[in-house]
């Protein structure tokens, strides 16, 4: 029989389980903190538990954190990418971006995590989408990535772990794995556990409209980012195939609703693909499409995947940005992080080790 896996359980679940073993409930608190706050993966480390209980736990349970099987550092911008192996040998990647070495004042630490192994949406510019879909991640596998990234961040002396932001921008479409993603958000937030403020958590979606409404009802102050990538349905149908199911006339009102209930401004991500969606006309059309919405546009110059480099020239990026700003939109440009180790947006895959070139 497989041993009970603890990572992914909330405190209530752990208490119920420990009570069934005939142990006092406060033991669950201790184990919970060892796992979520201290990243312990072995009961032997839990030195404040009686020896007898540690032995019992070894026999019946496992912490079950994902195994870090590879770690890569981008020497230029200090981004770290972890390749993690799950219980069924599937693999996912997670990325830690330390605050920019060019701009220490920003003082940010961002962990980018995956919600699925692969992704069923299949956007043509995204390595994950091109690799197909394998399965959803469990809440424990999502939180396990954050624990691994946190342990990584703690290795460096001057990190401010309290400044850790989490973005669901790794592999997969989080809103197609709603229940487990939501459970992971509660676990990340729990002050008795990882204690990450909801305001520091961002979920990025390709636009699963019914789930955006559902998320709005949860009334959690997490940030929503929507991968827009095109201002009209014709183009968006090609770039984000999910648009055929949920076109812009449905997506934009859902975003408005999210803003109204969360009071948090929605971010619209817009990949810039040379000569595809980066023309001045499309910038004008985008400004019209977002008119009246409290929105932030985050432009992401395309990162190369499968050998294809579709990034526009700096002049094209500048003129697209300028038009949006002239039309009154707030615009940010996402710095490409981790490009040297294929850790930048859209470059994660890790579907199968045999597919990896290194
Ligand atoms: N599935 C979700 C979250 C993961 S992708 C989503 O699509 O929103 C996170 C962001 O990276 C998305 O905005 C996605 O469109 C973008 N992205 C994917 N491939 C990219 C690439 N090659 N270059 C730049 N950004 C990319
Ligand atoms: Fe999936 Fe997002 Fe990649 Fe599209 S961009 S294939 S939705 S992970």
Coordinates of C-alpha atoms and ligand atoms in Angstrom, one line a residue:
X1 CA 0.0 0.0 0.0
X2 CA 1.3 3.5 -0.8
X3 CA 2.1 5.5 2.2
X4 CA 0.0 8.5 3.0
X5 CA 1.3 11.6 1.4
X6 CA 1.3 14.7 3.7
X7 CA 2.4 17.5 1.5
X8 CA -0.8 18.9 0.1
X9 CA -2.9 18.3 3.2
X10 CA -4.3 21.3 5.0
X11 CA -4.1 21.6 8.8
X12 CA -7.6 20.2 9.4
X13 CA -6.9 17.1 7.2
X14 CA -3.6 16.5 9.1
X15 CA -5.3 16.9 12.5
X16 CA -8.0 14.4 11.5
X17 CA -5.4 12.0 10.3
X18 CA -3.2 12.3 13.4
X19 CA -6.3 11.8 15.6
X20 CA -7.1 8.6 13.8
X21 CA -3.6 7.4 14.7
X22 CA -4.5 8.1 18.3
X23 CA -2.1 11.0 18.7
X24 CA -2.9 14.4 20.1
X25 CA -3.9 17.0 17.6
X26 CA -1.1 19.5 18.3
X27 CA 1.3 16.9 16.8
X28 CA -0.3 17.8 13.5
X29 CA 0.6 21.4 14.0
X30 CA 4.2 20.5 14.5
X31 CA 4.4 18.3 11.4
X32 CA 2.5 20.9 9.4
X33 CA 5.1 23.5 10.3
X34 CA 8.0 21.2 9.6
X35 CA 6.7 20.6 6.1
X36 CA 5.4 24.0 5.0
X37 CA 7.7 26.3 6.9
X38 CA 10.9 24.4 7.1
X39 CA 10.7 22.2 4.0
X40 CA 11.4 19.0 5.9
X41 CA 11.0 15.9 3.7
X42 CA 12.0 13.4 6.3
X43 CA 10.4 12.6 9.6
X44 CA 13.9 12.0 11.1
X45 CA 14.4 15.8 10.9
X46 CA 11.3 16.5 13.1
X47 CA 13.3 16.4 16.3
X48 CA 10.5 17.7 18.5
X49 CA 8.4 14.7 17.9
X50 CA 8.9 11.6 20.2
X51 CA 11.0 8.9 18.6
X52 CA 8.2 6.5 18.8
X53 CA 5.9 8.7 16.7
X54 CA 8.7 9.4 14.2
X55 CA 9.1 5.6 13.7
X56 CA 5.3 5.2 13.3
X57 CA 5.2 8.0 10.7
X58 CA 8.1 6.5 8.8
X59 CA 6.1 3.3 8.5
X60 CA 2.8 4.7 7.5
X61 CA 3.3 8.1 5.8
X62 CA 5.6 10.2 3.7
X63 CA 6.0 13.9 3.3
X64 CA 6.2 13.5 -0.5
X65 CA 7.9 16.7 -1.7
X66 CA 8.8 16.6 -5.3
X67 CA 12.5 15.6 -5.9
X68 CA 14.8 18.3 -7.3
X69 CA 16.6 16.4 -10.1
X70 CA 18.3 19.3 -11.8
X71 CA 19.1 22.8 -11.0
X72 CA 20.3 25.5 -13.5
X73 CA 21.5 29.0 -12.8
X74 CA 21.4 31.8 -15.4
X75 CA 24.8 33.5 -14.7
X76 CA 23.6 36.8 -16.1
X77 CA 20.4 37.5 -14.2
X78 CA 20.7 34.9 -11.4
X79 CA 17.5 33.1 -12.3
X80 CA 17.3 29.5 -11.1
X81 CA 15.3 26.8 -12.8
X82 CA 14.5 23.6 -11.0
X83 CA 13.5 20.4 -12.7
X84 CA 11.3 18.5 -10.3
X85 CA 10.2 14.9 -10.4
X86 CA 6.8 13.8 -9.2
X87 CA 5.6 10.5 -7.8
X88 CA 4.8 9.0 -11.2
X89 CA 8.1 10.2 -12.6
X90 CA 6.5 13.0 -14.5
X91 CA 8.4 16.2 -14.4
X92 CA 7.7 19.9 -14.1
X93 CA 9.8 23.0 -14.0
X94 CA 9.7 25.9 -11.5
X95 CA 11.7 29.1 -11.7
X96 CA 13.0 31.5 -9.1
X97 CA 13.8 35.1 -10.1
X98 CA 15.8 37.0 -7.6
X99 CA 15.3 40.7 -7.6
X100 CA 17.1 42.1 -10.5
X101 CA 20.8 42.6 -10.0
X102 CA 20.4 45.7 -12.1
X103 CA 17.9 47.2 -9.8
X104 CA 18.3 46.2 -6.1
X105 CA 15.8 48.8 -5.0
X106 CA 12.9 46.8 -6.3
X107 CA 13.5 44.2 -3.7
X108 CA 11.4 41.4 -5.2
X109 CA 11.8 37.7 -5.3
X110 CA 9.4 35.9 -7.7
X111 CA 8.7 32.2 -7.9
X112 CA 7.0 30.9 -11.1
X113 CA 5.2 27.6 -10.7
X114 CA 3.4 25.1 -12.8
X115 CA -0.2 23.9 -12.5
X116 CA -0.2 21.0 -15.0
X117 CA 2.2 18.6 -16.6
X118 CA 2.0 20.0 -20.2
X119 CA -1.0 22.1 -21.3
X120 CA -4.0 21.2 -23.4
X121 CA -4.5 24.7 -24.9
X122 CA -1.7 24.5 -27.4
X123 CA -0.7 28.1 -28.1
X124 CA 1.7 27.9 -31.1
X125 CA 4.4 30.1 -29.5
X126 CA 4.6 28.2 -26.2
X127 CA 6.9 25.2 -25.7
X128 CA 4.7 23.8 -23.0
X129 CA 1.6 24.0 -25.2
X130 CA 3.4 22.4 -28.1
X131 CA 4.4 19.4 -25.9
X132 CA 0.8 18.4 -25.3
X133 CA -1.0 17.6 -22.1
X134 CA -0.3 14.9 -19.6
X135 CA -2.2 15.6 -16.3
X136 CA -3.2 18.0 -13.7
X137 CA -1.0 18.6 -10.7
X138 CA -2.3 17.9 -7.2
X139 CA -2.3 20.8 -4.6
X140 CA 0.7 19.1 -2.9
X141 CA 2.7 19.1 -6.1
X142 CA 2.0 22.8 -6.6
X143 CA 2.9 23.8 -3.1
X144 CA 5.9 21.4 -3.3
X145 CA 7.3 23.6 -6.0
X146 CA 7.0 26.7 -3.8
X147 CA 8.7 24.8 -0.9
X148 CA 11.6 23.8 -3.2
X149 CA 11.9 27.4 -4.5
X150 CA 11.8 28.8 -1.0
X151 CA 14.6 26.4 0.2
X152 CA 16.6 27.5 -2.8
X153 CA 16.1 31.2 -2.0
X154 CA 17.1 30.7 1.6
X155 CA 20.5 29.5 0.4
X156 CA 21.4 33.0 -0.4
X157 CA 22.1 35.2 2.6
X158 CA 20.6 38.4 1.6
X159 CA 17.2 37.2 0.4
X160 CA 14.1 38.7 2.0
X161 CA 11.9 35.6 2.0
X162 CA 9.0 37.8 3.1
X163 CA 9.1 39.4 -0.3
X164 CA 8.4 36.2 -2.2
X165 CA 5.8 36.6 -4.9
X166 CA 4.2 33.6 -6.6
X167 CA 3.0 33.6 -10.1
X168 CA 1.1 30.7 -11.8
X169 CA 2.9 31.3 -15.0
X170 CA 4.8 28.1 -15.4
X171 CA 3.5 25.0 -17.3
X172 CA -0.2 24.6 -17.7
X173 CA -3.5 26.4 -17.5
X174 CA -4.3 26.9 -13.8
X175 CA -8.1 27.5 -14.4
X176 CA -8.4 24.1 -16.0
X177 CA -7.2 22.6 -12.7
X178 CA -9.4 24.8 -10.6
X179 CA -9.9 22.7 -7.4
X180 CA -6.3 21.8 -6.8
X181 CA -5.0 25.2 -7.7
X182 CA -7.4 26.8 -5.3
X183 CA -6.5 24.4 -2.5
X184 CA -2.8 25.2 -3.2
X185 CA -3.5 29.0 -2.9
X186 CA -5.1 28.4 0.5
X187 CA -2.1 26.4 1.6
X188 CA 0.3 29.0 0.3
X189 CA -1.6 31.7 2.2
X190 CA -2.1 29.9 5.6
X191 CA -0.3 32.0 8.2
X192 CA 0.5 28.8 10.1
X193 CA 2.2 27.5 7.0
X194 CA 3.9 29.3 4.2
X195 CA 2.2 32.5 5.1
X196 CA 2.3 34.2 1.6
X197 CA 0.0 37.2 1.3
X198 CA -2.7 36.7 -1.3
X199 CA -1.8 40.0 -2.8
X200 CA 1.6 38.5 -3.7
X201 CA 0.0 35.7 -5.7
X202 CA -0.8 36.1 -9.4
X203 CA -2.8 33.6 -11.5
X204 CA -2.3 33.8 -15.2
X205 CA -5.0 32.3 -17.5
X206 CA -5.5 32.0 -21.2
X207 CA -9.2 32.9 -20.5
X208 CA -11.4 30.1 -19.1
X209 CA -14.4 32.4 -18.8
X210 CA -16.7 30.4 -16.4
X211 CA -13.8 29.8 -14.0
X212 CA -12.9 33.5 -14.0
X213 CA -16.5 34.2 -12.7
X214 CA -16.1 31.4 -10.2
X215 CA -12.8 32.8 -9.0
X216 CA -14.4 36.3 -8.7
X217 CA -16.9 34.7 -6.3
X218 CA -14.2 33.4 -4.0
X219 CA -13.4 37.0 -3.2
X220 CA -9.7 36.4 -2.7
X221 CA -7.5 39.4 -3.3
X222 CA -5.2 37.5 -5.7
X223 CA -4.0 39.1 -8.9
X224 CA -5.5 38.0 -12.2
X225 CA -3.4 38.1 -15.3
X226 CA -5.1 37.3 -18.6
X227 CA -3.1 36.2 -21.7
X228 CA -4.8 38.4 -24.3
X229 CA -2.2 38.5 -27.1
X230 CA -4.6 39.9 -29.7
X231 CA -7.3 42.5 -29.8
X232 CA -9.7 40.7 -32.2
X233 CA -11.1 37.2 -32.4
X234 CA -9.6 36.3 -35.8
X235 CA -6.1 36.7 -34.6
X236 CA -6.7 35.5 -31.1
X237 CA -8.3 32.3 -32.4
X238 CA -4.9 31.5 -34.0
X239 CA -2.7 32.6 -31.1
X240 CA -4.8 31.3 -28.2
X241 CA -7.0 28.4 -29.5
X242 CA -9.2 28.6 -26.4
X243 CA -10.6 31.8 -27.8
X244 CA -12.8 29.7 -30.2
X245 CA -14.6 28.5 -27.1
X246 CA -14.5 31.8 -25.1
X247 CA -14.3 34.8 -27.5
X248 CA -13.4 38.3 -26.5
X249 CA -17.0 39.4 -26.1
X250 CA -17.2 36.9 -23.2
X251 CA -13.7 37.3 -21.9
X252 CA -13.6 41.0 -21.4
X253 CA -16.8 41.2 -19.3
X254 CA -15.5 38.4 -17.1
X255 CA -12.4 40.4 -16.5
X256 CA -14.5 43.4 -15.6
X257 CA -16.4 41.3 -13.1
X258 CA -13.2 40.1 -11.6
X259 CA -12.1 43.7 -11.1
X260 CA -15.4 44.6 -9.6
X261 CA -15.4 41.9 -7.0
X262 CA -11.7 41.8 -6.2
X263 CA -11.0 45.5 -6.6
X264 CA -7.8 44.4 -8.1
X265 CA -6.8 45.7 -11.5
X266 CA -6.5 43.0 -14.1
X267 CA -3.2 42.6 -16.0
X268 CA -3.4 41.8 -19.7
X269 CA -0.4 39.9 -21.0
X270 CA 0.4 40.5 -24.6
X271 CA 3.2 38.6 -26.2
X272 CA 4.9 40.6 -29.0
X273 CA 5.4 38.4 -32.1
X274 CA 7.3 40.0 -34.9
X275 CA 4.9 41.0 -37.8
X276 CA 2.1 38.9 -36.2
X277 CA 0.5 40.9 -33.5
X278 CA 2.8 43.9 -33.1
X279 CA 1.6 46.3 -35.8
X280 CA 0.6 49.9 -35.0
X281 CA -3.0 49.2 -36.1
X282 CA -3.3 46.3 -33.7
X283 CA -2.0 48.6 -30.9
X284 CA -4.8 51.1 -31.7
X285 CA -7.3 48.2 -31.8
X286 CA -6.0 46.9 -28.4
X287 CA -6.4 50.3 -26.8
X288 CA -10.0 50.5 -28.0
X289 CA -10.8 46.9 -26.8
X290 CA -9.5 47.8 -23.3
X291 CA -11.1 51.2 -23.1
X292 CA -12.7 51.9 -19.8
X293 CA -11.2 48.9 -18.0
X294 CA -8.9 49.5 -15.1
X295 CA -6.2 47.5 -16.8
X296 CA -2.4 47.1 -16.9
X297 CA -0.9 45.9 -20.1
X298 CA 2.2 43.7 -19.7
X299 CA 4.0 43.3 -23.0
X300 CA 6.2 40.3 -23.3
X301 CA 8.6 40.3 -26.3
X302 CA 8.5 36.7 -27.5
X303 CA 11.1 34.3 -26.1
X304 CA 12.4 31.8 -28.6
X305 CA 11.0 28.3 -28.6
X306 CA 11.9 25.3 -30.8
X307 CA 14.6 27.3 -32.5
X308 CA 12.1 30.0 -33.7
X309 CA 12.9 33.5 -32.7
X310 CA 9.9 35.8 -33.3
X311 CA 10.9 38.7 -31.1
X312 CA 10.2 42.1 -32.8
X313 CA 13.0 44.7 -33.1
X314 CA 13.3 47.2 -30.2
X315 CA 11.9 49.9 -32.5
X316 CA 8.7 47.9 -33.1
X317 CA 8.4 47.2 -29.4
X318 CA 8.8 50.9 -28.7
X319 CA 6.2 52.1 -31.1
X320 CA 3.6 49.5 -29.9
X321 CA 4.3 50.7 -26.4
X322 CA 4.0 54.3 -27.3
X323 CA 0.6 54.0 -28.9
X324 CA -0.9 52.2 -25.9
X325 CA 0.5 54.9 -23.6
X326 CA -0.8 57.7 -25.8
X327 CA -4.2 56.1 -25.5
X328 CA -4.0 56.3 -21.8
X329 CA -3.1 52.7 -20.9
X330 CA -0.6 51.8 -18.3
X331 CA 2.0 49.6 -19.9
X332 CA 4.9 47.5 -18.6
X333 CA 7.5 45.6 -20.5
X334 CA 8.4 42.2 -19.1
X335 CA 12.2 41.7 -18.9
X336 CA 13.1 38.3 -20.3
X337 CA 14.5 36.4 -17.4
X338 CA 16.4 33.2 -17.5
X339 CA 16.7 33.1 -21.3
X340 CA 20.1 31.5 -21.1
X341 CA 18.7 28.4 -19.4
X342 CA 15.4 28.2 -21.2
X343 CA 13.6 29.4 -18.1
X344 CA 11.8 32.4 -19.6
X345 CA 8.0 32.6 -20.3
X346 CA 6.9 29.9 -22.7
X347 CA 10.1 28.0 -22.6
X348 CA 9.3 25.4 -20.0
X349 CA 8.6 21.9 -21.0
X350 CA 10.3 19.0 -19.1
X351 CA 7.6 16.7 -20.4
X352 CA 10.0 13.8 -20.7
X353 CA 13.7 13.7 -20.0
X354 CA 14.3 11.9 -23.3
X355 CA 13.1 15.0 -25.1
X356 CA 15.7 17.2 -23.4
X357 CA 18.7 18.1 -25.4
X358 CA 21.2 18.5 -22.6
Ligands
LIG1 N1 -1.4 29.1 -19.3 C1 -1.4 30.3 -18.6 C2 -0.2 30.5 -17.7 C3 1.2 30.0 -18.2 S1 1.9 30.9 -19.5 C4 -1.4 31.4 -19.6 O1 -1.2 31.2 -20.8 O2 -1.7 32.6 -19.2 C5 2.5 32.5 -18.8 C6 2.7 33.6 -19.8 O3 3.8 33.3 -20.7 C7 1.4 33.7 -20.7 O4 1.1 35.0 -20.9 C8 1.9 33.1 -22.0 O5 1.2 33.5 -23.1 C9 3.4 33.6 -22.1 N2 4.2 32.9 -23.1 C10 4.0 31.7 -23.6 N3 5.0 31.4 -24.5 C11 5.7 32.5 -24.6 C12 6.9 32.8 -25.4 N4 7.4 32.0 -26.2 N5 7.4 34.1 -25.2 C13 6.9 34.9 -24.3 N6 5.8 34.7 -23.5 C14 5.2 33.5 -23.7
LIG2 FE1 -0.9 26.7 -22.2 FE2 -0.4 29.1 -21.4 FE3 1.3 27.8 -23.0 FE4 -1.0 28.7 -24.0 S1 0.7 29.9 -23.2 S2 -0.1 26.6 -24.3 S3 -2.3 28.4 -22.2 S4 0.8 27.3 -20.9

